[in-house]
């Protein structure tokens, strides 16, 4: 992945971002979930920024599988600024005494896994986050960011702008709710550790994020639509696709995370999304069919699709005013995002 021209371009853009990079000088940064899309991109970005700004960083990547991490992180596995720590969130391994910044991205993200293993989702999220916060509490911690999700908003039936305090319903009789309810509890843990123990913990509530690093075989809707466009196949949705929400490009998600880490207020939660991408899933499919596939494919709904694996239809028109006050802003639109993802997947297929 590290030889991707699209990814290299993104990393240069992140390194050039207007961020207080000097705060990271000489620091050790722990990234959990470092083989996931956002965690992996964050690790790459920190190493790129270290080279660009001569920061003297030490990046710790907490991973379940060192073998997978070395494969995913490519040539960077030999970088002396990067170290792997193998372990799980449920049973944290021993951590070094010096960790200045914590970026907690680890969490299951596949809807099928959430419905099949709700207990594991809850335990990984809540026990893992609590364990990390306890470790951060023992150290001289400069910043801790928990990656929450737009799903923490729950079911919202208005298209009004949603600030961080406006929440909808979460159906606790549906096991798929293990994910949003866990995210809410983890946000509460970060806020509580900040208030009670002075841990500089903050939450960032991300819109659905995609870009370079997405595997061709990824089963999430944005990957499926991209494959369909590339292969000239109709887009078949398991639901009517009436939910409306925004999206976020991976590199911009990373700059949002770093903005909160370096400029955020402990105990606070920040939305991060691109309002220009706000649309329904069906509308997004139509855009992909027209803009990527040139109108050669159509969007249709599988009337026998299993909708139980997906969140209830909802409107998540996320207000980003709070994070904008920290100096962060998104760019581009959905067509731009999809074309970059398509270009990246073609690069990977050509290897």
One Martini backbone bead per residue (centre of mass of N, CA, C, O) as a GRO file, in nm:
protein
  351
    1UNK     BB    1   0.053   0.064  -0.016
    2UNK     BB    2   0.307   0.270  -0.001
    3UNK     BB    3   0.312   0.279  -0.341
    4UNK     BB    4   0.082   0.468  -0.357
    5UNK     BB    5   0.001   0.758  -0.514
    6UNK     BB    6  -0.250   0.838  -0.356
    7UNK     BB    7  -0.132   0.810  -0.072
    8UNK     BB    8   0.111   0.998  -0.101
    9UNK     BB    9  -0.060   1.248  -0.153
   10UNK     BB   10  -0.210   1.241   0.119
   11UNK     BB   11   0.044   1.258   0.306
   12UNK     BB   12   0.136   1.532   0.205
   13UNK     BB   13  -0.121   1.683   0.287
   14UNK     BB   14  -0.104   1.626   0.589
   15UNK     BB   15   0.187   1.745   0.639
   16UNK     BB   16   0.072   2.041   0.532
   17UNK     BB   17  -0.090   2.095   0.760
   18UNK     BB   18  -0.240   2.321   0.994
   19UNK     BB   19  -0.041   2.223   1.254
   20UNK     BB   20   0.096   2.160   1.584
   21UNK     BB   21   0.364   1.974   1.546
   22UNK     BB   22   0.551   2.047   1.794
   23UNK     BB   23   0.388   1.884   2.009
   24UNK     BB   24   0.524   1.601   1.892
   25UNK     BB   25   0.799   1.642   1.983
   26UNK     BB   26   0.938   1.352   2.112
   27UNK     BB   27   0.701   1.157   2.086
   28UNK     BB   28   0.463   0.913   2.194
   29UNK     BB   29   0.242   0.714   1.982
   30UNK     BB   30  -0.067   0.556   2.017
   31UNK     BB   31  -0.218   0.303   1.797
   32UNK     BB   32  -0.514   0.166   1.755
   33UNK     BB   33  -0.609  -0.026   1.504
   34UNK     BB   34  -0.358  -0.034   1.276
   35UNK     BB   35  -0.522  -0.221   1.043
   36UNK     BB   36  -0.716  -0.024   0.994
   37UNK     BB   37  -0.803   0.228   0.803
   38UNK     BB   38  -0.749   0.465   1.007
   39UNK     BB   39  -0.505   0.358   1.162
   40UNK     BB   40  -0.319   0.317   0.918
   41UNK     BB   41  -0.327   0.611   0.815
   42UNK     BB   42  -0.217   0.734   1.077
   43UNK     BB   43   0.056   0.599   1.077
   44UNK     BB   44   0.153   0.703   0.806
   45UNK     BB   45   0.119   1.006   0.878
   46UNK     BB   46   0.317   1.021   1.117
   47UNK     BB   47   0.566   0.931   0.955
   48UNK     BB   48   0.552   1.156   0.744
   49UNK     BB   49   0.568   1.394   0.950
   50UNK     BB   50   0.835   1.315   1.074
   51UNK     BB   51   0.998   1.362   0.813
   52UNK     BB   52   0.904   1.655   0.741
   53UNK     BB   53   0.951   1.777   1.066
   54UNK     BB   54   1.148   1.641   1.254
   55UNK     BB   55   1.014   1.498   1.542
   56UNK     BB   56   1.096   1.229   1.686
   57UNK     BB   57   0.913   0.988   1.662
   58UNK     BB   58   0.703   0.736   1.831
   59UNK     BB   59   0.531   0.456   1.697
   60UNK     BB   60   0.256   0.273   1.827
   61UNK     BB   61   0.123  -0.047   1.721
   62UNK     BB   62  -0.182  -0.184   1.797
   63UNK     BB   63  -0.216  -0.542   1.744
   64UNK     BB   64  -0.328  -0.865   1.673
   65UNK     BB   65  -0.133  -0.884   1.405
   66UNK     BB   66   0.181  -0.868   1.292
   67UNK     BB   67   0.159  -0.986   1.011
   68UNK     BB   68  -0.063  -0.793   0.911
   69UNK     BB   69   0.084  -0.529   0.975
   70UNK     BB   70   0.327  -0.574   0.782
   71UNK     BB   71   0.148  -0.589   0.529
   72UNK     BB   72  -0.010  -0.316   0.552
   73UNK     BB   73   0.261  -0.124   0.613
   74UNK     BB   74   0.495  -0.234   0.472
   75UNK     BB   75   0.789  -0.059   0.460
   76UNK     BB   76   0.743   0.058   0.760
   77UNK     BB   77   0.837  -0.195   0.930
   78UNK     BB   78   1.154  -0.077   0.918
   79UNK     BB   79   1.094   0.162   1.087
   80UNK     BB   80   1.229   0.303   1.377
   81UNK     BB   81   0.954   0.472   1.450
   82UNK     BB   82   0.831   0.174   1.454
   83UNK     BB   83   0.607  -0.018   1.669
   84UNK     BB   84   0.496  -0.332   1.782
   85UNK     BB   85   0.187  -0.438   1.951
   86UNK     BB   86   0.067  -0.736   2.072
   87UNK     BB   87  -0.298  -0.746   2.098
   88UNK     BB   88  -0.584  -0.672   2.296
   89UNK     BB   89  -0.850  -0.498   2.429
   90UNK     BB   90  -0.944  -0.714   2.644
   91UNK     BB   91  -0.609  -0.780   2.673
   92UNK     BB   92  -0.380  -0.593   2.758
   93UNK     BB   93  -0.075  -0.524   2.715
   94UNK     BB   94   0.218  -0.424   2.776
   95UNK     BB   95   0.324  -0.089   2.833
   96UNK     BB   96   0.491   0.173   2.802
   97UNK     BB   97   0.572   0.440   3.001
   98UNK     BB   98   0.595   0.609   2.729
   99UNK     BB   99   0.293   0.800   2.662
  100UNK     BB  100   0.156   1.088   2.519
  101UNK     BB  101  -0.028   0.966   2.285
  102UNK     BB  102  -0.379   0.875   2.202
  103UNK     BB  103  -0.519   0.657   1.938
  104UNK     BB  104  -0.854   0.525   1.931
  105UNK     BB  105  -0.966   0.286   1.671
  106UNK     BB  106  -1.063   0.030   1.794
  107UNK     BB  107  -1.314  -0.160   1.604
  108UNK     BB  108  -1.575  -0.301   1.495
  109UNK     BB  109  -1.740  -0.257   1.145
  110UNK     BB  110  -1.909  -0.502   1.080
  111UNK     BB  111  -2.237  -0.577   1.065
  112UNK     BB  112  -2.225  -0.888   1.076
  113UNK     BB  113  -2.062  -0.898   1.342
  114UNK     BB  114  -2.258  -0.744   1.525
  115UNK     BB  115  -2.498  -0.956   1.500
  116UNK     BB  116  -2.319  -1.215   1.585
  117UNK     BB  117  -2.120  -1.027   1.812
  118UNK     BB  118  -2.223  -0.826   2.051
  119UNK     BB  119  -2.047  -0.889   2.298
  120UNK     BB  120  -1.771  -0.837   2.166
  121UNK     BB  121  -1.822  -0.545   2.095
  122UNK     BB  122  -1.865  -0.440   2.381
  123UNK     BB  123  -1.601  -0.539   2.511
  124UNK     BB  124  -1.398  -0.410   2.321
  125UNK     BB  125  -1.493  -0.122   2.369
  126UNK     BB  126  -1.529  -0.081   2.682
  127UNK     BB  127  -1.290  -0.236   2.808
  128UNK     BB  128  -1.072  -0.114   2.628
  129UNK     BB  129  -1.115   0.187   2.695
  130UNK     BB  130  -1.082   0.165   3.001
  131UNK     BB  131  -0.795   0.048   2.994
  132UNK     BB  132  -0.660   0.287   2.848
  133UNK     BB  133  -0.737   0.509   3.051
  134UNK     BB  134  -0.582   0.386   3.284
  135UNK     BB  135  -0.306   0.407   3.148
  136UNK     BB  136  -0.315   0.714   3.102
  137UNK     BB  137  -0.344   0.788   3.407
  138UNK     BB  138  -0.040   0.679   3.479
  139UNK     BB  139   0.045   0.909   3.288
  140UNK     BB  140   0.193   1.164   3.091
  141UNK     BB  141  -0.072   1.299   2.931
  142UNK     BB  142  -0.154   1.504   2.639
  143UNK     BB  143  -0.345   1.293   2.465
  144UNK     BB  144  -0.692   1.169   2.392
  145UNK     BB  145  -0.849   0.973   2.127
  146UNK     BB  146  -1.179   0.885   2.043
  147UNK     BB  147  -1.340   0.681   1.803
  148UNK     BB  148  -1.627   0.750   1.692
  149UNK     BB  149  -1.972   0.776   1.571
  150UNK     BB  150  -2.257   0.857   1.399
  151UNK     BB  151  -2.422   0.623   1.546
  152UNK     BB  152  -2.451   0.772   1.825
  153UNK     BB  153  -2.716   0.926   1.745
  154UNK     BB  154  -2.900   0.739   1.610
  155UNK     BB  155  -3.240   0.788   1.568
  156UNK     BB  156  -3.323   1.034   1.322
  157UNK     BB  157  -3.621   1.248   1.217
  158UNK     BB  158  -3.425   1.484   1.115
  159UNK     BB  159  -3.259   1.747   0.904
  160UNK     BB  160  -3.130   1.879   1.112
  161UNK     BB  161  -2.883   1.996   1.270
  162UNK     BB  162  -2.620   1.811   1.446
  163UNK     BB  163  -2.503   1.826   1.735
  164UNK     BB  164  -2.332   1.672   1.996
  165UNK     BB  165  -2.615   1.683   2.191
  166UNK     BB  166  -2.790   1.547   1.960
  167UNK     BB  167  -3.007   1.275   2.023
  168UNK     BB  168  -3.129   0.964   1.958
  169UNK     BB  169  -3.250   0.659   1.919
  170UNK     BB  170  -3.191   0.333   2.081
  171UNK     BB  171  -3.248  -0.003   2.016
  172UNK     BB  172  -3.220  -0.248   2.274
  173UNK     BB  173  -3.362  -0.501   2.105
  174UNK     BB  174  -3.118  -0.461   1.908
  175UNK     BB  175  -2.811  -0.598   1.849
  176UNK     BB  176  -2.697  -0.372   1.655
  177UNK     BB  177  -2.680  -0.163   1.905
  178UNK     BB  178  -2.399  -0.229   2.020
  179UNK     BB  179  -2.245  -0.005   1.874
  180UNK     BB  180  -2.373   0.273   1.953
  181UNK     BB  181  -2.380   0.215   2.262
  182UNK     BB  182  -2.074   0.181   2.293
  183UNK     BB  183  -1.995   0.459   2.194
  184UNK     BB  184  -2.139   0.615   2.416
  185UNK     BB  185  -1.985   0.490   2.656
  186UNK     BB  186  -1.702   0.579   2.564
  187UNK     BB  187  -1.756   0.877   2.571
  188UNK     BB  188  -1.825   0.881   2.875
  189UNK     BB  189  -1.550   0.784   2.972
  190UNK     BB  190  -1.383   1.021   2.867
  191UNK     BB  191  -1.536   1.243   3.015
  192UNK     BB  192  -1.491   1.122   3.303
  193UNK     BB  193  -1.178   1.114   3.306
  194UNK     BB  194  -1.148   1.416   3.269
  195UNK     BB  195  -1.309   1.513   3.522
  196UNK     BB  196  -1.192   1.315   3.756
  197UNK     BB  197  -0.862   1.269   3.645
  198UNK     BB  198  -0.744   1.458   3.402
  199UNK     BB  199  -0.778   1.330   3.135
  200UNK     BB  200  -0.707   1.423   2.792
  201UNK     BB  201  -1.007   1.342   2.680
  202UNK     BB  202  -1.150   1.272   2.350
  203UNK     BB  203  -1.404   1.307   2.097
  204UNK     BB  204  -1.471   1.159   1.766
  205UNK     BB  205  -1.737   1.198   1.529
  206UNK     BB  206  -1.762   0.999   1.255
  207UNK     BB  207  -1.809   0.966   0.952
  208UNK     BB  208  -1.813   0.786   0.694
  209UNK     BB  209  -1.508   0.626   0.582
  210UNK     BB  210  -1.305   0.679   0.278
  211UNK     BB  211  -1.027   0.524   0.086
  212UNK     BB  212  -0.729   0.456   0.099
  213UNK     BB  213  -0.718   0.097   0.202
  214UNK     BB  214  -0.939  -0.025   0.072
  215UNK     BB  215  -1.057  -0.319   0.002
  216UNK     BB  216  -1.183  -0.485  -0.261
  217UNK     BB  217  -1.352  -0.690  -0.052
  218UNK     BB  218  -1.516  -0.496   0.077
  219UNK     BB  219  -1.863  -0.485   0.221
  220UNK     BB  220  -1.914  -0.207   0.202
  221UNK     BB  221  -2.100   0.010   0.019
  222UNK     BB  222  -1.869   0.177  -0.118
  223UNK     BB  223  -1.715  -0.071  -0.228
  224UNK     BB  224  -1.940  -0.201  -0.386
  225UNK     BB  225  -1.996   0.037  -0.579
  226UNK     BB  226  -1.715   0.050  -0.703
  227UNK     BB  227  -1.709  -0.233  -0.821
  228UNK     BB  228  -1.957  -0.207  -0.999
  229UNK     BB  229  -1.843   0.019  -1.176
  230UNK     BB  230  -1.586  -0.136  -1.274
  231UNK     BB  231  -1.776  -0.403  -1.376
  232UNK     BB  232  -2.073  -0.329  -1.480
  233UNK     BB  233  -2.267  -0.347  -1.222
  234UNK     BB  234  -2.528  -0.353  -1.050
  235UNK     BB  235  -2.677  -0.191  -0.781
  236UNK     BB  236  -2.747  -0.375  -0.475
  237UNK     BB  237  -2.976  -0.324  -0.226
  238UNK     BB  238  -3.094  -0.425   0.099
  239UNK     BB  239  -3.224  -0.143   0.091
  240UNK     BB  240  -3.377   0.169   0.020
  241UNK     BB  241  -3.178   0.402   0.105
  242UNK     BB  242  -3.297   0.652   0.305
  243UNK     BB  243  -3.064   0.728   0.438
  244UNK     BB  244  -2.902   1.033   0.569
  245UNK     BB  245  -2.554   1.120   0.509
  246UNK     BB  246  -2.230   1.172   0.559
  247UNK     BB  247  -1.887   1.198   0.462
  248UNK     BB  248  -1.528   1.080   0.460
  249UNK     BB  249  -1.204   1.128   0.408
  250UNK     BB  250  -0.929   0.985   0.529
  251UNK     BB  251  -0.729   1.226   0.543
  252UNK     BB  252  -0.944   1.411   0.688
  253UNK     BB  253  -0.978   1.236   0.936
  254UNK     BB  254  -0.685   1.267   1.035
  255UNK     BB  255  -0.685   1.578   1.069
  256UNK     BB  256  -0.914   1.573   1.273
  257UNK     BB  257  -0.777   1.405   1.489
  258UNK     BB  258  -0.526   1.593   1.525
  259UNK     BB  259  -0.684   1.842   1.603
  260UNK     BB  260  -0.804   1.728   1.863
  261UNK     BB  261  -0.543   1.631   1.998
  262UNK     BB  262  -0.397   1.940   1.978
  263UNK     BB  263  -0.686   2.139   2.029
  264UNK     BB  264  -0.861   2.015   2.223
  265UNK     BB  265  -1.104   1.959   2.477
  266UNK     BB  266  -1.136   1.812   2.752
  267UNK     BB  267  -1.441   1.615   2.738
  268UNK     BB  268  -1.497   1.648   2.439
  269UNK     BB  269  -1.703   1.662   2.140
  270UNK     BB  270  -1.654   1.587   1.778
  271UNK     BB  271  -1.746   1.657   1.469
  272UNK     BB  272  -1.687   1.469   1.146
  273UNK     BB  273  -1.752   1.612   0.822
  274UNK     BB  274  -1.909   1.638   0.486
  275UNK     BB  275  -2.169   1.828   0.384
  276UNK     BB  276  -2.132   1.780   0.061
  277UNK     BB  277  -2.219   1.451   0.108
  278UNK     BB  278  -2.512   1.471   0.162
  279UNK     BB  279  -2.708   1.164   0.150
  280UNK     BB  280  -2.839   0.900   0.013
  281UNK     BB  281  -2.776   0.582  -0.075
  282UNK     BB  282  -2.931   0.592  -0.338
  283UNK     BB  283  -2.807   0.856  -0.445
  284UNK     BB  284  -2.520   0.750  -0.444
  285UNK     BB  285  -2.566   0.523  -0.647
  286UNK     BB  286  -2.649   0.710  -0.880
  287UNK     BB  287  -2.384   0.863  -0.893
  288UNK     BB  288  -2.202   0.622  -0.954
  289UNK     BB  289  -2.347   0.525  -1.211
  290UNK     BB  290  -2.291   0.798  -1.362
  291UNK     BB  291  -1.984   0.896  -1.287
  292UNK     BB  292  -1.829   0.609  -1.302
  293UNK     BB  293  -2.022   0.432  -1.522
  294UNK     BB  294  -2.176   0.615  -1.736
  295UNK     BB  295  -2.475   0.470  -1.716
  296UNK     BB  296  -2.436   0.137  -1.733
  297UNK     BB  297  -2.585   0.139  -1.456
  298UNK     BB  298  -2.793   0.039  -1.179
  299UNK     BB  299  -3.036   0.087  -0.920
  300UNK     BB  300  -3.134  -0.163  -0.677
  301UNK     BB  301  -3.369  -0.354  -0.479
  302UNK     BB  302  -3.367  -0.611  -0.248
  303UNK     BB  303  -3.653  -0.754  -0.128
  304UNK     BB  304  -3.466  -0.996   0.030
  305UNK     BB  305  -3.317  -0.832   0.216
  306UNK     BB  306  -3.111  -0.788   0.513
  307UNK     BB  307  -3.189  -0.523   0.733
  308UNK     BB  308  -3.085  -0.611   1.028
  309UNK     BB  309  -2.769  -0.531   0.976
  310UNK     BB  310  -2.884  -0.240   0.987
  311UNK     BB  311  -2.959   0.056   1.046
  312UNK     BB  312  -3.191   0.257   1.099
  313UNK     BB  313  -3.350   0.485   0.955
  314UNK     BB  314  -3.176   0.805   0.901
  315UNK     BB  315  -3.074   1.139   1.008
  316UNK     BB  316  -2.725   1.283   0.959
  317UNK     BB  317  -2.679   1.623   1.001
  318UNK     BB  318  -2.378   1.727   1.061
  319UNK     BB  319  -2.229   1.946   1.283
  320UNK     BB  320  -1.899   2.132   1.236
  321UNK     BB  321  -1.845   2.395   1.404
  322UNK     BB  322  -1.662   2.301   1.641
  323UNK     BB  323  -1.412   2.202   1.469
  324UNK     BB  324  -1.376   2.464   1.306
  325UNK     BB  325  -1.272   2.629   1.558
  326UNK     BB  326  -0.991   2.455   1.540
  327UNK     BB  327  -0.925   2.459   1.201
  328UNK     BB  328  -1.121   2.263   1.054
  329UNK     BB  329  -1.172   2.130   0.709
  330UNK     BB  330  -1.321   2.023   0.441
  331UNK     BB  331  -1.310   1.853   0.111
  332UNK     BB  332  -1.484   1.807  -0.148
  333UNK     BB  333  -1.656   1.521  -0.289
  334UNK     BB  334  -1.794   1.228  -0.380
  335UNK     BB  335  -1.670   1.204  -0.656
  336UNK     BB  336  -1.380   1.249  -0.565
  337UNK     BB  337  -1.367   1.011  -0.366
  338UNK     BB  338  -1.436   0.782  -0.569
  339UNK     BB  339  -1.205   0.834  -0.772
  340UNK     BB  340  -0.979   0.773  -0.566
  341UNK     BB  341  -1.065   0.488  -0.495
  342UNK     BB  342  -1.056   0.374  -0.781
  343UNK     BB  343  -0.757   0.434  -0.834
  344UNK     BB  344  -0.649   0.262  -0.603
  345UNK     BB  345  -0.771  -0.014  -0.687
  346UNK     BB  346  -0.623  -0.021  -0.961
  347UNK     BB  347  -0.344  -0.028  -0.845
  348UNK     BB  348  -0.376  -0.293  -0.682
  349UNK     BB  349  -0.461  -0.473  -0.931
  350UNK     BB  350  -0.181  -0.408  -1.096
  351UNK     BB  351   0.030  -0.584  -0.912
   0.00000   0.00000   0.00000
